[in-house]
Amino acid sequence: MKSLLLIAFLLVGPAALAQKFTVKGRVVDDKNSALPSATVLLLQPRDSTLVSFASTDAQGTFDLKNLNGPVLVKISFVSFEPFYKTIEAPAVPGVVDLGTIVLKTAPNALGEVVVQGEQDPVRIKKDTIEFNAGSFKTQPNAAVEELLKKLPGVEVASDGSVSVQGEKVQRVTVDGKEFFGNDPKLATKNLPADAVKKVQVYDKKSDQADFSGIEDGQRTKTLNLELKEDKKNAVFGSVMAGAGTDSRFQGKFNLNRFQKGKQFSVLGMANNVNTQGFGIDEYLAFTGGMQQMASGGGLRIEIGPNSAIPLNTGDRTNGLMRSYGGGANFNQSLGKDTEATGNYFLNHLNHDVRHVLEREEFRPSGNFFLNQTGSQENTNTNHRLNFAVDHKLDSANSVKLTVNAGLSTSKGVGTSVSRTVNAAGEFQNSGDSRNNTTGQGGNATASLLLRHKFPKKGRTLSLTAQGSLNQNDAENLNYGVYRFTERPTETIHQYRESETNSHSYSATLNGTEPLGNRRYLEASYLFRQNRNISDQKVFDLQDGERLINQNQSNRYNSDFQYHRANVNFRVNRDAFSFAVGPGFQHSDLIGYVRQKENRPVQKSFDNFLPSARFNYDFGSNRRFDFNYETSVQEPSVRQLQPLPDSSNRLNVYVGNPGLRPAYQHQLRANFTMFNPTSMISFFARGFMNYTTDAITNSVTYGAGLSRTSQPVNVRYSRISGVNLNVGYPVRKLNSRFNVGLSLREQQSINLIDNSATTTENRTVGGNLRYEYRLDQKFEVSLRSDLSLQTTNYSAEGSRDQQFLNQTYTGEATVYLPLHFHLNGVLDYLVYNNPDLGFRQNIPLLNVSLAKQFLKNNTGELRLVAVNLLDKNMGINQTASANYVQRETMNSLGQYFLLQFTYTLNKHLNPMGSRGGGIRILR
C-alpha cells in the first residue's frame, strides 16, 4: 500500500510542473453594465467535459488560472445569450485576456419560451453552487451517493458522510424538504441518482435568522436534491435481497412517492452481515440528546457493544450482529400556509460480542495486571416517532408544534472471568460472574413555538414552551464468585429492580430590537426545571427466597432548576458580523434519599455566562468564524446517588450527593476556503474546552485490589484540538488528492487512592487520499490513515504510553463490457505498541462482480466475497487515567453472498415522461 501511494505521487509530479496559462476577462451587458455572478465555464472542446468554473465578481471580472491545453469558454447569465470562444494553449505560458465580453439579450418575442438544447454542468447563483446531474453520468441503479462522488469539490467518506468544499454536509433535503429527519445518509444512500435533476449546495441560514431577517452568522452546510419533473409525480425505489454461505443474508428496500406538495417514503433493511445504517443524528434524536444539548448542558455519548442503537461511525463493527429496521417519512402541504412533516422508525438489533482484555494498572505501591475474558449478547428494539406542524397565521405570526417520542426494550446476557496479579505474578483476586438483564424505556418531548414580527423591521418576539418525560425500568439477575488474597471469598446472588423517572419543562423567550445602521439588540430568558426520581430495590437470593438488602436498596430524588438571561449586542456589515454579550444563570440543586434519617443536599449556584461570535466573509468562497460560549452541566442521577452499587465486588460504584455542576468554556474557530477555478479546498478548525469543577472519578483500591469509584469535582479539565485538510485535483491525470492532519490534546486530573495525578493524552493523526477516475471505465481510490497516541502520567510508578494505529485502504472498480463491473477493496490494519511488545496486522479483502440486465438495466445480480482472507478479529487499544489496555474481540469471518436488486420507476402521470429530458452527451 505504501508503494502504491508513492507511485501515485511520482505520477503527479510531471503534471504539476506542466506549462500553464490564465484566462481572464470582464462580462457586461449591451449597456456596458457589469454582470456580477455570471457563470464562466471552461470545457474540453472535444466532448464538453467540465475543466473548471467560476463566477464573475461585482465588477463582472473573472480570472481562471493553472489551465492546460485548448479550452472552450462558455459564459452564461439569465435572460442573455451564452458566449462561446475556443482558446488554444499559448506557446509561452502567460495570460489570455479576453477583454470586455458583451452578452446579448436573449430573444423572447411575444412571450415565447426559449428552450436551450443543453444545460450547463455547473451554475453559480450568488451563494449557491448548482450542479446539473445529467452532466455527470452514473451507472444504472446507482444511488445519489455515487452521483455525489463525481461532482467537483464534493467528497464522500467511507462511512457515507458527505463533505463539500472541505466542510461536512450537515443537512440533506429533497426539493427543499427534510427526508427522514437529520441524517443525510438516509437520502444519499437510498434515493436513486437517476431521479435527481440538480444538486444544490449552499450555506443555510439558521431558523432564527430566517424568521427575524437578522443575519446571526450561524450557517449549516446544506445539500438539496431537486428531483426531475417526472419524478415529482412518480413512484420509484428499489429492492435488494441476498443470501450466502454460513446462513448469511441481507435485504433492503426503499419506495418513494412524490407528488406536488407531497412526499412519502418507506425504507427497510434486514441482515446478519454487520451492516449498520444509523447515524449519530438519529441516535441523538432517539435518546433526547438534542433536547439535552439545547438546554445548555453537555452530552456524553457512549459508543460500544452495549449501545442501544447501532451507530455508523465509519469504523469496522466487531462482534456478530443481526439488524432489522424500517420506517416511513412524509412531508405534506396542508394549504399554502401549513406544512406538516413526520417520520417513524423501528430498529431491532442483536449483538453478540466475545472479548479478551489485557490491562496494566499503575499504582505508587506497584503495578498490577488484569486478564479478562467475557461475552455479551444484547437484544434491543427501538421505536422512534417525530412529528411537526408549521402554520403561518398571517404575515406577522406563525406557530410550530413539534412532538418526538421513543420506546425501547432490551435484553442482555453476559459472562465474565477475570484474574489479577501483581508485578511479581502473584495472585491478587479473581472474579467469575453471570448476569441477565431486561429493561424497557420510553421518552416523549413536545414543544410549541410562537413567533411574531412587529411592523418595525427587525423587531421580533418568539416564545418556546417545552416539556419532556423519560422513564426507564430494568430487572437484573446477577451471580458472581469473587476470590481475594487478603479477605474471604464473596458470593453474590442478587435480583435487582430499578426504576428511573425524569421529567422537565422549560420556557424560552427571545426578542430582537433594531438599533439602526444594522445594529441590533438580542435578548433571551430561559427557565428550566429537571426532576429525576430513582428507585432501586436489591434482593439477596437465598434458598429460593428474596431477602431485601437495605444497604444497597435506595430511593433517590434530585431537582435541578435554573433561570438564565442573556443580552447580545450585534453588528452586521457586508463583510462581517459580530455579537457579544453577558449572560447570567442562577441554579438550584436539591438531592435527597427518601429516608427520614438522611438530610437533603441543597445547593445554589450563580454563574456568569458570557458569549461572543464573530464571522468574516473574505469573498471568493473564503470565510472565518469564531465562537465563544459558556455553559453549566449538572450531575446525573446516578452520579448523585449516595448508596453503593456493589453488583461487582471487584468494581464498586458509589455516587456523591455533594457534587457541584461543572462550568465549561468553549472556543471554536473555523476557516474555510474553496477555489472554484482550481477546485482546491482548504479548511482549518481549532477548538478548546476548558472546564472548572470538572466531574471525574476518584478510584480507591481496597483489600485484594478491589476498586471503588466515586464521582468528584476537580479543579479543571481541558481538551483542545486542530484539524487541517487540503483537497486539490490533478485534472491532467483525472485525479484528486486530499491531505488531512489533526492534533488533539487532553489534560485531566484524576484521583487514585486519594492522590491527585495529572494525565496528558495527545493524539497526532494524518490521512492521505488519492482518487483516480477514467470516464466510465475505471476508478481507483487509495487511502492511508495514521494515528499516534501518547499518554503521560504524573503519578509515581506510572509508565508513559505510546502506540501507533495504521490503516491502509485501496479500492478499485473496473467497468467491463456487457454491463459487468468488478470491484475490490483491501483494508490493511496495523496495531503497534512497542512498550508492550505488541504488533498485530489484519488484512481484509472484499471482492464483488455485478451484472446489470432486464429492460433499462433495472435488474442487477451481484456476487460478493467478503473477508476472503478470513480475519475474524478486532482490536481496541486504550490508555486512560491510570491504566493501559488492549481488547481483542470476535468479528465476522469469511462469507460469500449472492444479491439481486430490482429498481422500480413508475410515473403517476403517463404524460410526465414524454418531455424528453435534456442531457449533455460526452
Coordinates of C-alpha atoms in Angstrom, one line a residue, residues 449-694:
L449 CA -43.0 27.7 19.2
L450 CA -44.9 31.1 18.8
R451 CA -43.3 33.8 16.6
H452 CA -44.3 37.4 16.0
K453 CA -42.9 40.1 13.7
F454 CA -43.6 43.7 14.6
P455 CA -44.3 46.3 11.9
K456 CA -40.8 47.7 12.5
K457 CA -38.3 45.7 10.5
G458 CA -36.0 43.6 12.7
R459 CA -38.2 43.8 15.8
T460 CA -39.4 40.2 16.7
L461 CA -40.6 38.2 19.6
S462 CA -40.7 34.4 20.0
L463 CA -41.8 32.1 22.8
T464 CA -40.9 28.4 23.1
A465 CA -42.6 26.1 25.6
Q466 CA -41.3 22.6 26.0
G467 CA -42.0 19.5 28.2
S468 CA -40.4 16.1 28.2
L469 CA -40.9 12.7 30.0
N470 CA -38.4 9.8 30.4
Q471 CA -39.0 6.5 32.1
N472 CA -36.6 3.5 32.3
D473 CA -37.3 0.2 34.1
A474 CA -34.8 -2.6 34.4
E475 CA -34.6 -6.0 36.1
N476 CA -31.3 -7.8 36.7
L477 CA -30.3 -11.3 37.9
N478 CA -26.7 -11.4 38.9
Y479 CA -24.5 -14.3 40.2
G480 CA -20.8 -13.9 40.9
V481 CA -18.0 -15.5 42.9
Y482 CA -15.0 -13.3 43.9
R483 CA -11.8 -14.5 45.5
F484 CA -9.1 -12.4 47.2
T485 CA -5.8 -12.9 48.9
E486 CA -6.5 -10.7 51.9
R487 CA -10.2 -11.3 52.6
P488 CA -12.6 -14.1 52.4
T489 CA -14.3 -15.3 49.2
E490 CA -17.6 -13.5 48.5
T491 CA -20.5 -14.9 46.6
I492 CA -23.3 -12.7 45.2
H493 CA -26.7 -14.0 44.1
Q494 CA -29.0 -11.0 43.7
Y495 CA -32.1 -9.8 42.0
R496 CA -32.4 -6.0 41.3
E497 CA -35.3 -3.9 40.2
S498 CA -34.7 -0.3 39.2
E499 CA -37.0 2.5 38.0
T500 CA -35.9 5.9 36.9
N501 CA -38.3 8.6 36.0
S502 CA -37.5 12.1 34.9
H503 CA -39.4 15.0 33.6
S504 CA -38.6 18.5 32.6
Y505 CA -40.4 21.6 31.4
S506 CA -39.0 24.9 30.1
A507 CA -40.0 28.2 28.6
T508 CA -37.7 30.4 26.5
L509 CA -38.5 34.0 25.4
N510 CA -36.4 35.5 22.6
G511 CA -36.6 39.1 21.3
T512 CA -34.7 41.3 18.8
E513 CA -34.7 45.1 18.6
P514 CA -33.1 47.1 15.8
L515 CA -30.9 50.0 16.9
G516 CA -30.3 51.5 13.5
N517 CA -27.4 51.2 11.0
R518 CA -27.8 47.4 11.0
R519 CA -27.1 47.1 14.7
Y520 CA -29.4 45.0 16.9
L521 CA -30.1 44.1 20.5
E522 CA -30.9 40.4 21.1
A523 CA -32.3 39.3 24.5
S524 CA -33.4 35.9 25.8
Y525 CA -34.7 34.4 29.1
L526 CA -34.9 30.7 29.8
F527 CA -36.5 28.9 32.8
R528 CA -36.0 25.1 33.1
Q529 CA -36.9 22.5 35.7
N530 CA -35.4 19.0 35.6
R531 CA -36.7 16.4 38.1
N532 CA -35.3 12.9 38.5
I533 CA -36.7 10.1 40.6
S534 CA -34.7 6.8 41.1
D535 CA -36.0 3.8 42.9
Q536 CA -33.7 0.7 43.3
K537 CA -34.6 -2.5 45.2
V538 CA -31.9 -5.2 45.7
F539 CA -32.8 -8.7 47.0
D540 CA -30.4 -11.4 48.1
L541 CA -31.5 -14.8 46.8
Q542 CA -31.1 -17.5 49.4
D543 CA -32.8 -20.9 49.3
G544 CA -35.2 -19.7 46.6
E545 CA -36.3 -16.7 48.6
R546 CA -35.8 -13.0 48.1
L547 CA -34.5 -11.1 51.1
I548 CA -34.4 -7.3 50.8
N549 CA -30.9 -5.8 51.1
Q550 CA -31.4 -2.5 52.8
N551 CA -27.8 -1.4 52.4
Q552 CA -28.0 -1.4 48.7
S553 CA -31.6 -0.5 48.1
N554 CA -32.4 3.2 47.8
R555 CA -34.9 5.7 46.6
Y556 CA -33.4 9.0 45.5
N557 CA -34.7 12.3 44.1
S558 CA -32.9 15.2 42.5
D559 CA -34.1 18.5 41.2
F560 CA -32.2 20.9 39.1
Q561 CA -33.8 24.2 38.4
Y562 CA -32.3 27.3 36.7
H563 CA -33.0 30.7 35.3
R564 CA -30.8 32.1 32.5
A565 CA -30.8 35.5 31.0
N566 CA -28.7 36.7 28.0
V567 CA -28.3 40.0 26.2
N568 CA -26.3 40.3 23.0
F569 CA -25.3 43.4 21.0
R570 CA -25.0 42.6 17.3
V571 CA -23.5 44.5 14.4
N572 CA -24.0 43.2 10.8
R573 CA -21.9 44.5 7.9
D574 CA -21.5 43.3 4.3
A575 CA -18.2 41.5 5.1
F576 CA -18.5 40.7 8.7
S577 CA -20.8 40.4 11.7
F578 CA -20.2 40.1 15.4
A579 CA -22.2 39.7 18.6
V580 CA -21.1 39.9 22.2
G581 CA -23.0 40.0 25.4
P582 CA -23.2 38.8 29.0
G583 CA -25.4 36.0 30.4
F584 CA -26.3 35.0 33.9
Q585 CA -27.6 31.7 35.3
H586 CA -29.0 31.0 38.8
S587 CA -29.2 27.3 39.6
D588 CA -30.7 25.3 42.5
L589 CA -29.7 21.7 43.0
I590 CA -31.6 19.6 45.5
G591 CA -30.9 15.9 46.1
Y592 CA -32.2 13.6 48.9
V593 CA -32.6 10.0 49.8
R594 CA -36.3 9.4 50.7
Q595 CA -35.5 8.1 54.2
K596 CA -36.0 10.1 57.4
E597 CA -32.5 9.6 58.7
N598 CA -31.0 11.4 55.7
R599 CA -30.9 15.1 55.3
P600 CA -31.4 16.6 51.8
V601 CA -28.5 18.1 50.0
Q602 CA -29.4 21.6 48.8
K603 CA -27.1 24.0 46.9
S604 CA -27.4 27.1 44.9
F605 CA -25.0 28.4 42.2
D606 CA -24.7 31.6 40.4
N607 CA -22.7 31.6 37.1
F608 CA -21.7 34.4 34.7
L609 CA -22.2 33.1 31.1
P610 CA -20.6 35.5 28.5
S611 CA -20.7 34.7 24.8
A612 CA -19.1 36.1 21.7
R613 CA -19.5 35.3 18.0
F614 CA -17.5 36.8 15.0
N615 CA -17.9 36.0 11.3
Y616 CA -15.8 37.4 8.4
D617 CA -16.5 36.8 4.8
F618 CA -13.4 37.4 2.7
G619 CA -15.3 36.8 -0.6
S620 CA -14.2 34.3 -3.2
N621 CA -15.6 31.5 -1.1
R622 CA -13.4 32.2 2.0
R623 CA -14.9 32.6 5.4
F624 CA -13.7 32.8 9.0
D625 CA -15.9 32.0 12.1
F626 CA -15.2 32.4 15.8
N627 CA -17.4 31.4 18.7
Y628 CA -17.0 31.6 22.4
E629 CA -19.7 30.1 24.7
T630 CA -20.1 29.1 28.3
S631 CA -22.4 26.5 29.8
V632 CA -23.2 24.7 33.1
Q633 CA -23.6 20.9 33.3
E634 CA -25.5 19.4 36.2
P635 CA -24.6 16.0 37.6
S636 CA -26.6 13.0 36.5
V637 CA -28.9 11.0 38.8
R638 CA -26.5 8.1 39.0
Q639 CA -23.7 10.4 40.0
L640 CA -25.7 11.9 42.8
Q641 CA -27.0 8.7 44.4
P642 CA -25.1 8.2 47.7
L643 CA -25.6 4.4 48.1
P644 CA -23.1 1.9 46.5
D645 CA -23.7 -0.3 43.5
S646 CA -21.7 -3.4 44.5
S647 CA -23.1 -5.9 42.0
N648 CA -19.5 -6.5 41.0
R649 CA -17.3 -6.9 44.1
L650 CA -14.2 -6.1 42.1
N651 CA -15.6 -2.8 40.8
V652 CA -17.9 -0.9 43.2
Y653 CA -19.5 2.4 42.2
V654 CA -20.9 4.9 44.7
G655 CA -22.5 8.3 43.9
N656 CA -21.7 11.6 45.5
P657 CA -24.6 13.9 46.6
G658 CA -22.2 16.7 47.2
L659 CA -21.2 17.1 43.5
R660 CA -21.3 20.6 42.0
P661 CA -22.3 21.4 38.4
A662 CA -19.4 21.7 36.0
Y663 CA -18.7 25.1 34.3
Q664 CA -17.4 24.9 30.8
H665 CA -15.8 27.5 28.4
Q666 CA -16.0 26.5 24.7
L667 CA -13.9 28.2 22.0
R668 CA -14.3 27.3 18.3
A669 CA -12.5 28.8 15.3
N670 CA -13.0 27.8 11.6
F671 CA -11.5 28.9 8.4
T672 CA -12.8 27.5 5.1
M673 CA -11.7 28.2 1.5
F674 CA -12.8 26.8 -1.8
N675 CA -11.5 28.0 -5.2
P676 CA -14.0 27.1 -7.9
T677 CA -11.4 27.8 -10.5
S678 CA -8.8 25.3 -9.3
M679 CA -11.2 23.2 -7.3
I680 CA -8.7 23.5 -4.4
S681 CA -10.3 23.3 -0.9
F682 CA -8.8 24.1 2.5
F683 CA -10.2 24.2 5.9
A684 CA -8.7 24.7 9.4
R685 CA -10.6 24.2 12.6
G686 CA -9.5 24.7 16.2
F687 CA -11.3 24.2 19.4
M688 CA -10.7 24.2 23.2
N689 CA -13.0 23.2 26.0
Y690 CA -11.9 24.3 29.5
T691 CA -14.0 23.1 32.4
T692 CA -13.8 24.2 36.0
D693 CA -15.3 22.0 38.7
A694 CA -14.9 19.2 36.2

